[in-house]
PDB file of C-alpha atoms in Angstrom:
ATOM      1  CA  ASP A   1      14.437  25.978  53.567  1.00 55.00           C
ATOM      2  CA  ALA A   2      16.759  22.684  52.987  1.00 56.00           C
ATOM      3  CA  LYS A   3      19.110  23.308  50.584  1.00 85.00           C
ATOM      4  CA  THR A   4      19.748  21.365  47.426  1.00 93.00           C
ATOM      5  CA  THR A   5      23.024  20.518  45.447  1.00 94.00           C
ATOM      6  CA  GLN A   6      22.839  20.065  41.615  1.00 96.00           C
ATOM      7  CA  PRO A   7      25.778  19.184  39.138  1.00 97.00           C
ATOM      8  CA  PRO A   8      26.346  22.599  37.386  1.00 95.00           C
ATOM      9  CA  SER A   9      26.055  20.775  33.907  1.00 97.00           C
ATOM     10  CA  MET A  10      25.224  17.906  31.969  1.00 97.00           C
ATOM     11  CA  ASP A  11      25.093  16.530  28.242  1.00 97.00           C
ATOM     12  CA  CYS A  12      22.303  13.817  26.685  1.00 96.00           C
ATOM     13  CA  ALA A  13      22.343  12.736  23.307  1.00 97.00           C
ATOM     14  CA  GLU A  14      18.998  13.569  21.322  1.00 97.00           C
ATOM     15  CA  GLY A  15      16.455  10.646  21.910  1.00 96.00           C
ATOM     16  CA  ARG A  16      18.083   9.261  24.689  1.00 97.00           C
ATOM     17  CA  ALA A  17      16.841   9.792  28.823  1.00 97.00           C
ATOM     18  CA  ALA A  18      18.065  12.512  30.691  1.00 98.00           C
ATOM     19  CA  ASN A  19      18.480  11.856  34.272  1.00 98.00           C
ATOM     20  CA  LEU A  20      19.335  15.166  36.310  1.00 98.00           C
ATOM     21  CA  PRO A  21      20.245  14.270  40.130  1.00 98.00           C
ATOM     22  CA  CYS A  22      19.792  16.339  43.242  1.00 97.00           C
ATOM     23  CA  ASN A  23      20.781  16.107  46.612  1.00 96.00           C
ATOM     24  CA  HIS A  24      18.920  17.483  49.540  1.00 94.00           C
ATOM     25  CA  SER A  25      19.965  15.755  52.712  1.00 93.00           C
ATOM     26  CA  THR A  26      18.431  17.899  54.982  1.00 91.00           C
ATOM     27  CA  ILE A  27      15.178  18.023  53.849  1.00 91.00           C
ATOM     28  CA  SER A  28      12.367  18.354  56.462  1.00 88.00           C
ATOM     29  CA  GLY A  29       9.184  15.590  56.802  1.00 88.00           C
ATOM     30  CA  ASN A  30       6.878  18.345  55.105  1.00 86.00           C
ATOM     31  CA  GLU A  31       8.865  19.959  52.709  1.00 88.00           C
ATOM     32  CA  TYR A  32       8.151  18.755  48.940  1.00 90.00           C
ATOM     33  CA  VAL A  33      10.953  18.417  45.995  1.00 93.00           C
ATOM     34  CA  TYR A  34       9.970  20.706  42.738  1.00 93.00           C
ATOM     35  CA  TRP A  35      11.465  21.042  39.915  1.00 95.00           C
ATOM     36  CA  TYR A  36      11.455  23.934  37.333  1.00 95.00           C
ATOM     37  CA  ARG A  37      12.957  24.645  34.157  1.00 97.00           C
ATOM     38  CA  GLN A  38      14.258  27.798  32.464  1.00 97.00           C
ATOM     39  CA  ILE A  39      14.749  27.733  28.775  1.00 96.00           C
ATOM     40  CA  HIS A  40      17.145  30.615  27.519  1.00 92.00           C
ATOM     41  CA  SER A  41      15.163  34.293  27.590  1.00 89.00           C
ATOM     42  CA  GLN A  42      12.274  32.680  29.222  1.00 93.00           C
ATOM     43  CA  GLY A  43      11.074  32.860  32.502  1.00 94.00           C
ATOM     44  CA  PRO A  44      11.200  29.551  34.732  1.00 95.00           C
ATOM     45  CA  GLN A  45       8.758  26.574  34.114  1.00 95.00           C
ATOM     46  CA  TYR A  46       6.995  24.239  36.513  1.00 92.00           C
ATOM     47  CA  ILE A  47       7.976  20.723  35.353  1.00 95.00           C
ATOM     48  CA  ILE A  48       6.755  18.721  38.417  1.00 94.00           C
ATOM     49  CA  HIS A  49       6.833  17.553  41.974  1.00 92.00           C
ATOM     50  CA  GLY A  50       6.302  15.149  44.794  1.00 93.00           C
ATOM     51  CA  LEU A  51       6.717  14.379  48.668  1.00 92.00           C
ATOM     52  CA  LYS A  52       7.789  10.592  48.843  1.00 92.00           C
ATOM     53  CA  ASN A  53       6.227   8.830  46.105  1.00 87.00           C
ATOM     54  CA  ASN A  54       7.421   8.402  42.518  1.00 94.00           C
ATOM     55  CA  GLU A  55       5.541  11.106  40.174  1.00 95.00           C
ATOM     56  CA  THR A  56       5.011  11.088  36.436  1.00 96.00           C
ATOM     57  CA  ASN A  57       3.483  13.576  34.264  1.00 95.00           C
ATOM     58  CA  GLU A  58       3.281  14.535  30.430  1.00 94.00           C
ATOM     59  CA  MET A  59       6.638  16.226  30.592  1.00 93.00           C
ATOM     60  CA  ALA A  60       8.872  14.170  33.146  1.00 97.00           C
ATOM     61  CA  SER A  61       9.277  11.406  36.088  1.00 98.00           C
ATOM     62  CA  LEU A  62      10.536  12.449  39.308  1.00 98.00           C
ATOM     63  CA  ILE A  63      11.892   9.768  41.489  1.00 97.00           C
ATOM     64  CA  ILE A  64      12.749  10.490  44.972  1.00 97.00           C
ATOM     65  CA  THR A  65      14.781   8.086  47.269  1.00 96.00           C
ATOM     66  CA  GLU A  66      13.304   6.293  50.033  1.00 95.00           C
ATOM     67  CA  ASP A  67      15.025   8.676  52.720  1.00 95.00           C
ATOM     68  CA  ARG A  68      13.922  11.729  50.745  1.00 95.00           C
ATOM     69  CA  LYS A  69      17.708  12.763  50.471  1.00 95.00           C
ATOM     70  CA  SER A  70      17.832  12.642  46.927  1.00 96.00           C
ATOM     71  CA  SER A  71      15.736  13.030  43.801  1.00 97.00           C
ATOM     72  CA  THR A  72      16.083  12.353  40.251  1.00 98.00           C
ATOM     73  CA  LEU A  73      14.302  14.109  37.038  1.00 98.00           C
ATOM     74  CA  ILE A  74      14.136  12.035  34.085  1.00 98.00           C
ATOM     75  CA  LEU A  75      12.951  13.225  31.069  1.00 97.00           C
ATOM     76  CA  PRO A  76      12.542  10.032  28.801  1.00 96.00           C
ATOM     77  CA  HIS A  77      13.554  10.953  25.282  1.00 95.00           C
ATOM     78  CA  ALA A  78      15.352  14.200  25.413  1.00 96.00           C
ATOM     79  CA  THR A  79      14.764  16.443  22.573  1.00 97.00           C
ATOM     80  CA  LEU A  80      16.767  19.915  21.444  1.00 97.00           C
ATOM     81  CA  ARG A  81      13.697  21.733  23.131  1.00 96.00           C
ATOM     82  CA  ASP A  82      14.915  20.483  26.253  1.00 97.00           C
ATOM     83  CA  THR A  83      18.027  22.417  26.606  1.00 98.00           C
ATOM     84  CA  ALA A  84      17.642  24.453  29.790  1.00 98.00           C
ATOM     85  CA  VAL A  85      18.641  25.015  32.954  1.00 97.00           C
ATOM     86  CA  TYR A  86      16.737  22.862  35.782  1.00 98.00           C
ATOM     87  CA  TYR A  87      16.194  23.664  38.802  1.00 96.00           C
ATOM     88  CA  CYS A  88      15.637  21.695  41.957  1.00 96.00           C
ATOM     89  CA  ILE A  89      13.963  23.194  45.084  1.00 92.00           C
ATOM     90  CA  VAL A  90      12.539  21.860  48.154  1.00 90.00           C
ATOM     91  CA  ARG A  91       9.813  23.768  50.212  1.00 84.00           C
ATOM     92  CA  VAL A  92       6.945  23.585  52.356  1.00 77.00           C
ATOM     93  CA  GLN A  93       3.638  23.263  50.124  1.00 69.00           C
ATOM     94  CA  ALA A  94       2.306  26.476  51.322  1.00 65.00           C
ATOM     95  CA  SER A  95       1.672  29.983  49.540  1.00 56.00           C
ATOM     96  CA  TYR A  96       3.796  31.588  52.006  1.00 63.00           C
ATOM     97  CA  ASP A  97       6.678  29.362  51.674  1.00 68.00           C
ATOM     98  CA  LYS A  98       9.823  31.101  49.697  1.00 72.00           C
ATOM     99  CA  VAL A  99      11.121  29.403  46.735  1.00 79.00           C
ATOM    100  CA  ILE A 100      14.512  29.628  46.656  1.00 84.00           C
ATOM    101  CA  PHE A 101      16.433  28.876  43.100  1.00 89.00           C
ATOM    102  CA  GLY A 102      20.252  27.604  43.217  1.00 88.00           C
ATOM    103  CA  PRO A 103      22.025  27.842  40.039  1.00 89.00           C
ATOM    104  CA  GLY A 104      20.406  24.788  38.825  1.00 94.00           C
ATOM    105  CA  THR A 105      22.003  22.124  36.328  1.00 97.00           C
ATOM    106  CA  SER A 106      22.636  23.493  32.709  1.00 97.00           C
ATOM    107  CA  LEU A 107      21.457  20.367  30.180  1.00 98.00           C
ATOM    108  CA  SER A 108      22.634  20.495  26.918  1.00 98.00           C
ATOM    109  CA  VAL A 109      20.851  17.942  24.554  1.00 97.00           C
ATOM    110  CA  ILE A 110      23.101  17.153  21.611  1.00 96.00           C
ATOM    111  CA  PRO A 111      21.961  15.885  18.102  1.00 95.00           C
TER     112      PRO A 111
ATOM    113  CA  GLU B   1      -5.746  30.023  29.585  1.00 65.00           C
ATOM    114  CA  ALA B   2      -3.693  33.495  28.934  1.00 81.00           C
ATOM    115  CA  GLY B   3      -0.361  33.601  30.942  1.00 93.00           C
ATOM    116  CA  VAL B   4       1.618  35.695  32.970  1.00 96.00           C
ATOM    117  CA  VAL B   5       2.181  38.893  30.759  1.00 97.00           C
ATOM    118  CA  GLN B   6       5.129  41.565  31.575  1.00 97.00           C
ATOM    119  CA  SER B   7       6.272  44.767  29.971  1.00 97.00           C
ATOM    120  CA  PRO B   8       8.347  46.033  28.553  1.00 97.00           C
ATOM    121  CA  ARG B   9      10.615  43.215  27.414  1.00 96.00           C
ATOM    122  CA  TYR B  10      13.916  45.135  27.049  1.00 97.00           C
ATOM    123  CA  LYS B  11      14.848  48.368  28.730  1.00 97.00           C
ATOM    124  CA  ILE B  12      18.128  50.203  28.504  1.00 98.00           C
ATOM    125  CA  ILE B  13      18.394  53.391  30.819  1.00 97.00           C
ATOM    126  CA  GLU B  14      21.213  55.384  32.342  1.00 97.00           C
ATOM    127  CA  LYS B  15      22.170  55.233  35.472  1.00 96.00           C
ATOM    128  CA  LYS B  16      20.442  57.632  37.934  1.00 97.00           C
ATOM    129  CA  GLN B  17      17.012  57.252  35.877  1.00 97.00           C
ATOM    130  CA  PRO B  18      14.082  55.688  37.309  1.00 97.00           C
ATOM    131  CA  VAL B  19      12.345  52.746  35.863  1.00 98.00           C
ATOM    132  CA  ALA B  20       9.106  50.603  36.011  1.00 98.00           C
ATOM    133  CA  PHE B  21       8.100  47.557  35.303  1.00 98.00           C
ATOM    134  CA  TRP B  22       4.449  45.839  34.541  1.00 97.00           C
ATOM    135  CA  CYS B  23       3.016  42.961  35.080  1.00 97.00           C
ATOM    136  CA  ASN B  24      -0.187  41.152  34.666  1.00 97.00           C
ATOM    137  CA  PRO B  25      -0.829  37.742  36.521  1.00 95.00           C
ATOM    138  CA  ILE B  26      -2.909  34.816  35.213  1.00 94.00           C
ATOM    139  CA  SER B  27      -6.352  35.492  36.126  1.00 92.00           C
ATOM    140  CA  GLY B  28      -7.628  34.171  39.585  1.00 89.00           C
ATOM    141  CA  HIS B  29      -4.291  34.050  40.859  1.00 91.00           C
ATOM    142  CA  ASN B  30      -3.981  35.724  44.495  1.00 89.00           C
ATOM    143  CA  THR B  31      -0.483  35.326  44.917  1.00 90.00           C
ATOM    144  CA  LEU B  32       2.110  37.638  42.723  1.00 93.00           C
ATOM    145  CA  TYR B  33       5.894  37.528  43.008  1.00 93.00           C
ATOM    146  CA  TRP B  34       8.532  39.684  42.062  1.00 96.00           C
ATOM    147  CA  TYR B  35      12.083  38.263  41.124  1.00 96.00           C
ATOM    148  CA  ARG B  36      15.360  39.324  39.979  1.00 97.00           C
ATOM    149  CA  GLN B  37      17.818  37.255  38.089  1.00 96.00           C
ATOM    150  CA  ASN B  38      21.286  38.009  37.924  1.00 95.00           C
ATOM    151  CA  LEU B  39      23.139  36.249  34.940  1.00 92.00           C
ATOM    152  CA  GLY B  40      24.080  32.597  35.606  1.00 89.00           C
ATOM    153  CA  GLN B  41      22.026  32.687  38.744  1.00 91.00           C
ATOM    154  CA  GLY B  42      18.618  31.481  39.594  1.00 92.00           C
ATOM    155  CA  PRO B  43      16.253  34.037  40.400  1.00 93.00           C
ATOM    156  CA  GLU B  44      16.149  35.824  43.696  1.00 93.00           C
ATOM    157  CA  LEU B  45      12.693  36.511  45.427  1.00 93.00           C
ATOM    158  CA  LEU B  46      12.004  40.428  46.130  1.00 95.00           C
ATOM    159  CA  ILE B  47       8.390  40.812  46.952  1.00 94.00           C
ATOM    160  CA  ARG B  48       5.531  38.529  47.415  1.00 92.00           C
ATOM    161  CA  TYR B  49       1.955  39.849  47.392  1.00 92.00           C
ATOM    162  CA  GLU B  50      -1.078  37.849  48.815  1.00 88.00           C
ATOM    163  CA  ASN B  51      -3.870  39.692  46.802  1.00 89.00           C
ATOM    164  CA  GLU B  52      -2.818  43.450  47.182  1.00 91.00           C
ATOM    165  CA  GLU B  53      -0.837  42.923  50.409  1.00 91.00           C
ATOM    166  CA  ALA B  54       2.942  42.598  50.296  1.00 92.00           C
ATOM    167  CA  VAL B  55       3.767  39.545  52.940  1.00 88.00           C
ATOM    168  CA  ASP B  56       7.097  39.373  51.962  1.00 88.00           C
ATOM    169  CA  ASP B  57       9.444  42.335  50.901  1.00 91.00           C
ATOM    170  CA  SER B  58      12.480  41.009  53.071  1.00 87.00           C
ATOM    171  CA  GLN B  59      14.880  41.080  50.108  1.00 90.00           C
ATOM    172  CA  LEU B  60      13.275  44.552  48.685  1.00 93.00           C
ATOM    173  CA  PRO B  61      15.873  47.353  48.448  1.00 92.00           C
ATOM    174  CA  LYS B  62      13.571  49.576  50.000  1.00 90.00           C
ATOM    175  CA  ASP B  63      15.727  52.741  49.687  1.00 94.00           C
ATOM    176  CA  ARG B  64      15.594  52.738  45.890  1.00 96.00           C
ATOM    177  CA  PHE B  65      12.637  49.707  45.024  1.00 97.00           C
ATOM    178  CA  SER B  66       9.421  50.208  45.553  1.00 97.00           C
ATOM    179  CA  ALA B  67       6.318  48.151  44.245  1.00 97.00           C
ATOM    180  CA  GLU B  68       2.218  48.459  44.202  1.00 95.00           C
ATOM    181  CA  ARG B  69      -0.288  45.791  43.398  1.00 95.00           C
ATOM    182  CA  LEU B  70      -3.416  48.049  43.019  1.00 83.00           C
ATOM    183  CA  LYS B  71      -6.914  46.092  43.301  1.00 85.00           C
ATOM    184  CA  GLY B  72      -4.930  42.976  44.098  1.00 83.00           C
ATOM    185  CA  VAL B  73      -4.549  42.140  40.090  1.00 91.00           C
ATOM    186  CA  ASP B  74      -1.657  44.151  38.036  1.00 96.00           C
ATOM    187  CA  SER B  75       1.709  45.302  39.526  1.00 97.00           C
ATOM    188  CA  THR B  76       4.168  47.446  39.179  1.00 97.00           C
ATOM    189  CA  LEU B  77       8.174  47.335  40.222  1.00 98.00           C
ATOM    190  CA  LYS B  78       9.815  50.688  40.246  1.00 98.00           C
ATOM    191  CA  ILE B  79      13.593  51.379  40.693  1.00 97.00           C
ATOM    192  CA  GLN B  80      14.299  55.260  41.378  1.00 97.00           C
ATOM    193  CA  PRO B  81      17.257  55.971  40.959  1.00 96.00           C
ATOM    194  CA  ALA B  82      18.542  52.910  38.651  1.00 97.00           C
ATOM    195  CA  GLU B  83      22.425  51.716  39.677  1.00 97.00           C
ATOM    196  CA  LEU B  84      24.770  49.850  37.485  1.00 96.00           C
ATOM    197  CA  GLY B  85      24.133  46.988  39.584  1.00 96.00           C
ATOM    198  CA  ASP B  86      20.457  46.864  38.808  1.00 97.00           C
ATOM    199  CA  SER B  87      21.145  45.309  35.367  1.00 97.00           C
ATOM    200  CA  ALA B  88      19.158  42.014  35.677  1.00 97.00           C
ATOM    201  CA  VAL B  89      16.213  40.383  34.333  1.00 98.00           C
ATOM    202  CA  TYR B  90      13.127  41.129  36.302  1.00 98.00           C
ATOM    203  CA  LEU B  91      10.580  38.247  36.522  1.00 97.00           C
ATOM    204  CA  CYS B  92       7.228  38.489  37.661  1.00 97.00           C
ATOM    205  CA  ALA B  93       5.238  35.128  38.755  1.00 94.00           C
ATOM    206  CA  SER B  94       2.195  34.376  39.906  1.00 93.00           C
ATOM    207  CA  SER B  95       0.422  31.291  41.685  1.00 89.00           C
ATOM    208  CA  SER B  96      -3.193  30.041  43.028  1.00 84.00           C
ATOM    209  CA  LEU B  97      -4.001  29.318  46.641  1.00 72.00           C
ATOM    210  CA  GLN B  98      -5.715  26.134  45.028  1.00 67.00           C
ATOM    211  CA  GLY B  99      -3.561  23.067  43.846  1.00 60.00           C
ATOM    212  CA  TYR B 100      -0.139  23.027  44.794  1.00 62.00           C
ATOM    213  CA  TYR B 101       1.219  26.460  44.711  1.00 68.00           C
ATOM    214  CA  GLU B 102       3.435  26.152  41.652  1.00 84.00           C
ATOM    215  CA  GLN B 103       4.460  29.120  40.250  1.00 89.00           C
ATOM    216  CA  TYR B 104       3.867  30.436  36.564  1.00 92.00           C
ATOM    217  CA  PHE B 105       6.505  32.950  35.282  1.00 95.00           C
ATOM    218  CA  GLY B 106       6.530  35.595  32.807  1.00 96.00           C
ATOM    219  CA  PRO B 107       8.975  36.049  30.286  1.00 96.00           C
ATOM    220  CA  GLY B 108      10.804  38.909  32.246  1.00 97.00           C
ATOM    221  CA  THR B 109      11.926  42.296  31.664  1.00 97.00           C
ATOM    222  CA  ARG B 110      15.649  42.501  30.872  1.00 97.00           C
ATOM    223  CA  LEU B 111      17.077  45.578  32.029  1.00 98.00           C
ATOM    224  CA  THR B 112      20.685  47.282  31.283  1.00 98.00           C
ATOM    225  CA  VAL B 113      22.067  50.567  33.209  1.00 98.00           C
ATOM    226  CA  THR B 114      24.401  52.136  31.435  1.00 97.00           C
TER     227      THR B 114
END
């Protein structure tokens, strides 16, 4: 699997957009970008994934650069409940492919 | 739909004692995973099942860890004997062969070995 690099921590003011970057410069053509988050004392939660087009769902937006070497997860209006560790993962879209979690980005939403 | 259920949520044991964790995946999910998460780190895969078959157990310390998934539904992860370094959160996840294989995680079992 391609490796990812994320900042260890970020702060965001409540109500503002949180933009979480991820570098995946060695991503392969058939690998997707997945984002999960883990709120304290809970298991990770799937947020969104994409291949090369930007994606949006009810939780977040995913912006992938044209060369696919980096991406940004956007939480449009961060709330205190969005305080969590956010993991960026790249993997082939298949059940047999391992999901390898790095240390992620610890996002703190500040009132 | 009900989520992934794990029990117990917390377990404290003395070293050299056995311990077991139980997981009930989301109904209809063929794939089941066990992860271990150490403090401040991301989850690390221990074993993956496709139905009742363990298809990836390369990261499972087989000298003391064992797992089973009878009838391809519930699963049990066992440690015998436990060591101090086994203190961690043990997470179970499941996924479906339909969709995009996103994994759904349970709340985990926090194990403390004293």
